[in-house]
Amino acid sequence: MTRARVITVSDRCSTGEAEDLSGPLAVRLLADYGIDATLVVVPDDIDAIRGAIRGAEAGGARFILTTGGTGVSPRDVTPEATEPLLATRIDGLADAVRRRGENSVASAVLSRGLVGVTRRSSEGALVVNAPGSRGGVADAVAVVGPLISHVLDQLGGGDHPRA
């Protein structure tokens, strides 16, 4: 089973002011893809987000999903925290997540979420920045979930499937 970490990025959830609804949903949805995810909550802070991503990878997580902080408000800094940690971006997956969201919410195109890998080796992790809404998380998992094992296999040097 693939080990994963879901990181909810929210000032209000990190202080207990609001209930985290998207993180637990992500954990449940990922289980349908054979992903064993644990959940942490951090504030909208670049250092906290980076530390959580680094800590997840150091702890053996091969898939890391952040939820929240991908919009355009001053506190939305998840992409800025994530980008320096990525060895390779996978913009096609990020675009696919946004396109899926457009089917139900026009504002999905405002998400600045990134997708990429931390290292191009068997120790690398796939990182996905999902919006903080339950719909955004469901869209991200629906797009990326079926591809996680393939991406991780590729990082380990696996061959491309033949047509």
PDB file of C-alpha atoms in Angstrom:
ATOM      1  CA  MET A   1       0.000   0.000   0.000  1.00  0.00           C
ATOM      2  CA  THR A   2       1.300   3.465  -0.882  1.00  0.00           C
ATOM      3  CA  ARG A   3       2.029   5.723   2.077  1.00  0.00           C
ATOM      4  CA  ALA A   4       0.770   9.272   1.801  1.00  0.00           C
ATOM      5  CA  ARG A   5       0.233  12.464   3.719  1.00  0.00           C
ATOM      6  CA  VAL A   6      -2.638  14.908   3.377  1.00  0.00           C
ATOM      7  CA  ILE A   7      -1.732  18.400   4.537  1.00  0.00           C
ATOM      8  CA  THR A   8      -4.611  20.772   5.210  1.00  0.00           C
ATOM      9  CA  VAL A   9      -3.415  24.360   4.882  1.00  0.00           C
ATOM     10  CA  SER A  10      -5.688  26.662   6.867  1.00  0.00           C
ATOM     11  CA  ASP A  11      -5.131  29.307   9.509  1.00  0.00           C
ATOM     12  CA  ARG A  12      -8.598  28.743  10.960  1.00  0.00           C
ATOM     13  CA  CYS A  13      -8.425  24.938  11.004  1.00  0.00           C
ATOM     14  CA  SER A  14      -4.931  24.982  12.509  1.00  0.00           C
ATOM     15  CA  THR A  15      -6.194  27.006  15.486  1.00  0.00           C
ATOM     16  CA  GLY A  16      -9.397  24.997  15.931  1.00  0.00           C
ATOM     17  CA  GLU A  17     -11.543  27.939  14.817  1.00  0.00           C
ATOM     18  CA  ALA A  18     -12.996  25.890  11.950  1.00  0.00           C
ATOM     19  CA  GLU A  19     -13.465  22.197  11.268  1.00  0.00           C
ATOM     20  CA  ASP A  20     -11.299  20.620   8.595  1.00  0.00           C
ATOM     21  CA  LEU A  21     -13.695  19.047   6.102  1.00  0.00           C
ATOM     22  CA  SER A  22     -11.443  18.685   3.050  1.00  0.00           C
ATOM     23  CA  GLY A  23      -8.525  16.828   4.660  1.00  0.00           C
ATOM     24  CA  PRO A  24     -10.548  13.926   6.087  1.00  0.00           C
ATOM     25  CA  LEU A  25     -12.409  13.670   2.769  1.00  0.00           C
ATOM     26  CA  ALA A  26      -9.089  13.378   0.924  1.00  0.00           C
ATOM     27  CA  VAL A  27      -7.947  10.586   3.251  1.00  0.00           C
ATOM     28  CA  ARG A  28     -11.191   8.662   2.609  1.00  0.00           C
ATOM     29  CA  LEU A  29     -11.084   9.154  -1.174  1.00  0.00           C
ATOM     30  CA  LEU A  30      -7.420   8.154  -1.430  1.00  0.00           C
ATOM     31  CA  ALA A  31      -8.151   4.877   0.372  1.00  0.00           C
ATOM     32  CA  ASP A  32     -10.226   3.869  -2.664  1.00  0.00           C
ATOM     33  CA  TYR A  33      -6.976   3.970  -4.681  1.00  0.00           C
ATOM     34  CA  GLY A  34      -4.993   1.882  -2.194  1.00  0.00           C
ATOM     35  CA  ILE A  35      -3.390   4.965  -0.637  1.00  0.00           C
ATOM     36  CA  ASP A  36      -2.831   4.887   3.133  1.00  0.00           C
ATOM     37  CA  ALA A  37      -2.851   8.572   4.078  1.00  0.00           C
ATOM     38  CA  THR A  38      -2.329  10.356   7.365  1.00  0.00           C
ATOM     39  CA  LEU A  39      -3.490  13.918   7.948  1.00  0.00           C
ATOM     40  CA  VAL A  40      -1.828  17.018   9.378  1.00  0.00           C
ATOM     41  CA  VAL A  41      -3.100  20.585   9.581  1.00  0.00           C
ATOM     42  CA  VAL A  42      -0.817  23.614   9.242  1.00  0.00           C
ATOM     43  CA  PRO A  43      -1.423  27.366   9.015  1.00  0.00           C
ATOM     44  CA  ASP A  44      -1.173  29.380   5.806  1.00  0.00           C
ATOM     45  CA  ASP A  45       2.546  29.947   6.270  1.00  0.00           C
ATOM     46  CA  ILE A  46       5.291  29.164   3.760  1.00  0.00           C
ATOM     47  CA  ASP A  47       7.684  27.699   6.335  1.00  0.00           C
ATOM     48  CA  ALA A  48       4.966  25.566   7.956  1.00  0.00           C
ATOM     49  CA  ILE A  49       3.790  24.220   4.599  1.00  0.00           C
ATOM     50  CA  ARG A  50       7.335  23.493   3.409  1.00  0.00           C
ATOM     51  CA  GLY A  51       8.157  21.823   6.703  1.00  0.00           C
ATOM     52  CA  ALA A  52       5.077  19.609   6.462  1.00  0.00           C
ATOM     53  CA  ILE A  53       5.920  18.556   2.888  1.00  0.00           C
ATOM     54  CA  ARG A  54       9.554  17.861   3.772  1.00  0.00           C
ATOM     55  CA  GLY A  55       8.514  15.994   6.908  1.00  0.00           C
ATOM     56  CA  ALA A  56       6.043  13.863   4.972  1.00  0.00           C
ATOM     57  CA  GLU A  57       8.689  12.880   2.441  1.00  0.00           C
ATOM     58  CA  ALA A  58      11.275  12.210   5.162  1.00  0.00           C
ATOM     59  CA  GLY A  59       8.698  10.009   6.894  1.00  0.00           C
ATOM     60  CA  GLY A  60       8.305   7.855   3.793  1.00  0.00           C
ATOM     61  CA  ALA A  61       5.252   9.384   2.131  1.00  0.00           C
ATOM     62  CA  ARG A  62       5.362   8.803  -1.623  1.00  0.00           C
ATOM     63  CA  PHE A  63       2.240  10.879  -2.303  1.00  0.00           C
ATOM     64  CA  ILE A  64       1.562  14.247  -0.688  1.00  0.00           C
ATOM     65  CA  LEU A  65      -1.708  16.109  -1.193  1.00  0.00           C
ATOM     66  CA  THR A  66      -2.082  19.618   0.139  1.00  0.00           C
ATOM     67  CA  THR A  67      -5.546  21.084   0.419  1.00  0.00           C
ATOM     68  CA  GLY A  68      -6.030  24.832   0.659  1.00  0.00           C
ATOM     69  CA  GLY A  69      -4.013  27.944   0.025  1.00  0.00           C
ATOM     70  CA  THR A  70      -4.116  27.797  -3.781  1.00  0.00           C
ATOM     71  CA  GLY A  71      -6.249  30.875  -4.471  1.00  0.00           C
ATOM     72  CA  VAL A  72      -5.339  34.524  -4.892  1.00  0.00           C
ATOM     73  CA  SER A  73      -5.878  35.941  -1.398  1.00  0.00           C
ATOM     74  CA  PRO A  74      -2.833  37.345   0.434  1.00  0.00           C
ATOM     75  CA  ARG A  75      -2.655  34.281   2.740  1.00  0.00           C
ATOM     76  CA  ASP A  76      -2.837  31.733  -0.132  1.00  0.00           C
ATOM     77  CA  VAL A  77       0.827  30.679  -0.314  1.00  0.00           C
ATOM     78  CA  THR A  78       0.753  26.914  -0.888  1.00  0.00           C
ATOM     79  CA  PRO A  79       2.146  27.092  -4.468  1.00  0.00           C
ATOM     80  CA  GLU A  80       4.936  29.416  -3.332  1.00  0.00           C
ATOM     81  CA  ALA A  81       5.811  26.996  -0.527  1.00  0.00           C
ATOM     82  CA  THR A  82       5.687  23.973  -2.824  1.00  0.00           C
ATOM     83  CA  GLU A  83       7.473  25.145  -5.966  1.00  0.00           C
ATOM     84  CA  PRO A  84      11.068  25.151  -4.644  1.00  0.00           C
ATOM     85  CA  LEU A  85      10.600  21.566  -3.407  1.00  0.00           C
ATOM     86  CA  LEU A  86       9.695  20.215  -6.850  1.00  0.00           C
ATOM     87  CA  ALA A  87      12.412  18.732  -9.045  1.00  0.00           C
ATOM     88  CA  THR A  88       9.924  18.458 -11.905  1.00  0.00           C
ATOM     89  CA  ARG A  89       6.502  20.022 -12.360  1.00  0.00           C
ATOM     90  CA  ILE A  90       3.694  18.098 -14.053  1.00  0.00           C
ATOM     91  CA  ASP A  91       1.629  20.982 -15.383  1.00  0.00           C
ATOM     92  CA  GLY A  92      -0.667  18.728 -17.427  1.00  0.00           C
ATOM     93  CA  LEU A  93      -2.011  17.146 -14.238  1.00  0.00           C
ATOM     94  CA  ALA A  94      -2.500  20.528 -12.567  1.00  0.00           C
ATOM     95  CA  ASP A  95      -4.395  21.721 -15.647  1.00  0.00           C
ATOM     96  CA  ALA A  96      -6.524  18.563 -15.669  1.00  0.00           C
ATOM     97  CA  VAL A  97      -7.526  19.158 -12.037  1.00  0.00           C
ATOM     98  CA  ARG A  98      -8.591  22.725 -12.875  1.00  0.00           C
ATOM     99  CA  ARG A  99     -10.507  21.610 -15.981  1.00  0.00           C
ATOM    100  CA  ARG A 100     -12.399  18.982 -13.994  1.00  0.00           C
ATOM    101  CA  GLY A 101     -13.391  21.616 -11.451  1.00  0.00           C
ATOM    102  CA  GLU A 102     -14.685  23.959 -14.160  1.00  0.00           C
ATOM    103  CA  ASN A 103     -17.533  21.504 -14.790  1.00  0.00           C
ATOM    104  CA  SER A 104     -19.099  22.442 -11.474  1.00  0.00           C
ATOM    105  CA  VAL A 105     -17.545  25.754 -10.354  1.00  0.00           C
ATOM    106  CA  ALA A 106     -16.378  28.501 -12.712  1.00  0.00           C
ATOM    107  CA  SER A 107     -13.906  29.797 -10.114  1.00  0.00           C
ATOM    108  CA  ALA A 108     -11.901  26.546 -10.350  1.00  0.00           C
ATOM    109  CA  VAL A 109      -9.706  28.296 -12.922  1.00  0.00           C
ATOM    110  CA  LEU A 110      -8.470  30.608 -10.151  1.00  0.00           C
ATOM    111  CA  SER A 111      -6.621  27.762  -8.435  1.00  0.00           C
ATOM    112  CA  ARG A 112      -2.854  28.156  -8.700  1.00  0.00           C
ATOM    113  CA  GLY A 113      -2.214  24.620  -7.456  1.00  0.00           C
ATOM    114  CA  LEU A 114       0.921  22.842  -8.643  1.00  0.00           C
ATOM    115  CA  VAL A 115       1.639  19.170  -9.295  1.00  0.00           C
ATOM    116  CA  GLY A 116       5.119  17.717  -9.450  1.00  0.00           C
ATOM    117  CA  VAL A 117       7.672  15.331  -8.014  1.00  0.00           C
ATOM    118  CA  THR A 118      10.262  16.094  -5.358  1.00  0.00           C
ATOM    119  CA  ARG A 119      12.936  13.865  -6.908  1.00  0.00           C
ATOM    120  CA  ARG A 120      13.151  11.881 -10.111  1.00  0.00           C
ATOM    121  CA  SER A 121      14.134   8.676  -8.324  1.00  0.00           C
ATOM    122  CA  SER A 122      12.520   5.893  -6.344  1.00  0.00           C
ATOM    123  CA  GLU A 123      12.753   8.112  -3.236  1.00  0.00           C
ATOM    124  CA  GLY A 124      10.744  10.908  -4.862  1.00  0.00           C
ATOM    125  CA  ALA A 125       7.224  11.845  -3.891  1.00  0.00           C
ATOM    126  CA  LEU A 126       4.345  13.075  -6.030  1.00  0.00           C
ATOM    127  CA  VAL A 127       2.987  16.361  -4.644  1.00  0.00           C
ATOM    128  CA  VAL A 128      -0.433  17.764  -5.552  1.00  0.00           C
ATOM    129  CA  ASN A 129      -1.810  21.130  -4.417  1.00  0.00           C
ATOM    130  CA  ALA A 130      -5.610  20.848  -4.302  1.00  0.00           C
ATOM    131  CA  PRO A 131      -8.050  23.658  -3.545  1.00  0.00           C
ATOM    132  CA  GLY A 132      -9.370  23.764   0.008  1.00  0.00           C
ATOM    133  CA  SER A 133     -12.977  22.974  -0.842  1.00  0.00           C
ATOM    134  CA  ARG A 134     -14.440  19.485  -0.657  1.00  0.00           C
ATOM    135  CA  GLY A 135     -15.291  19.721  -4.364  1.00  0.00           C
ATOM    136  CA  GLY A 136     -11.733  20.762  -5.199  1.00  0.00           C
ATOM    137  CA  VAL A 137     -10.338  17.828  -3.245  1.00  0.00           C
ATOM    138  CA  ALA A 138     -12.758  15.400  -4.889  1.00  0.00           C
ATOM    139  CA  ASP A 139     -11.766  16.725  -8.322  1.00  0.00           C
ATOM    140  CA  ALA A 140      -8.041  16.473  -7.573  1.00  0.00           C
ATOM    141  CA  VAL A 141      -8.294  12.919  -6.260  1.00  0.00           C
ATOM    142  CA  ALA A 142     -10.504  11.855  -9.190  1.00  0.00           C
ATOM    143  CA  VAL A 143      -7.882  13.114 -11.671  1.00  0.00           C
ATOM    144  CA  VAL A 144      -4.699  12.073  -9.876  1.00  0.00           C
ATOM    145  CA  GLY A 145      -5.852   8.965  -7.992  1.00  0.00           C
ATOM    146  CA  PRO A 146      -5.782   6.600 -10.984  1.00  0.00           C
ATOM    147  CA  LEU A 147      -2.291   7.851 -11.943  1.00  0.00           C
ATOM    148  CA  ILE A 148      -0.466   7.751  -8.602  1.00  0.00           C
ATOM    149  CA  SER A 149       0.879   4.209  -8.886  1.00  0.00           C
ATOM    150  CA  HIS A 150       1.979   4.819 -12.483  1.00  0.00           C
ATOM    151  CA  VAL A 151       3.852   8.014 -11.570  1.00  0.00           C
ATOM    152  CA  LEU A 152       5.556   6.314  -8.627  1.00  0.00           C
ATOM    153  CA  ASP A 153       6.487   3.354 -10.828  1.00  0.00           C
ATOM    154  CA  GLN A 154       7.993   5.768 -13.347  1.00  0.00           C
ATOM    155  CA  LEU A 155      10.034   7.450 -10.601  1.00  0.00           C
ATOM    156  CA  GLY A 156      11.426   4.026  -9.766  1.00  0.00           C
ATOM    157  CA  GLY A 157      12.530   3.508 -13.373  1.00  0.00           C
ATOM    158  CA  GLY A 158       9.501   1.526 -14.548  1.00  0.00           C
ATOM    159  CA  ASP A 159       8.843   1.188 -18.242  1.00  0.00           C
ATOM    160  CA  HIS A 160       6.033   3.009 -20.043  1.00  0.00           C
ATOM    161  CA  PRO A 161       3.048   0.816 -20.865  1.00  0.00           C
ATOM    162  CA  ARG A 162       2.968  -0.278 -24.489  1.00  0.00           C
ATOM    163  CA  ALA A 163      -0.003   0.630 -26.663  1.00  0.00           C
TER     164      ALA A 163
END
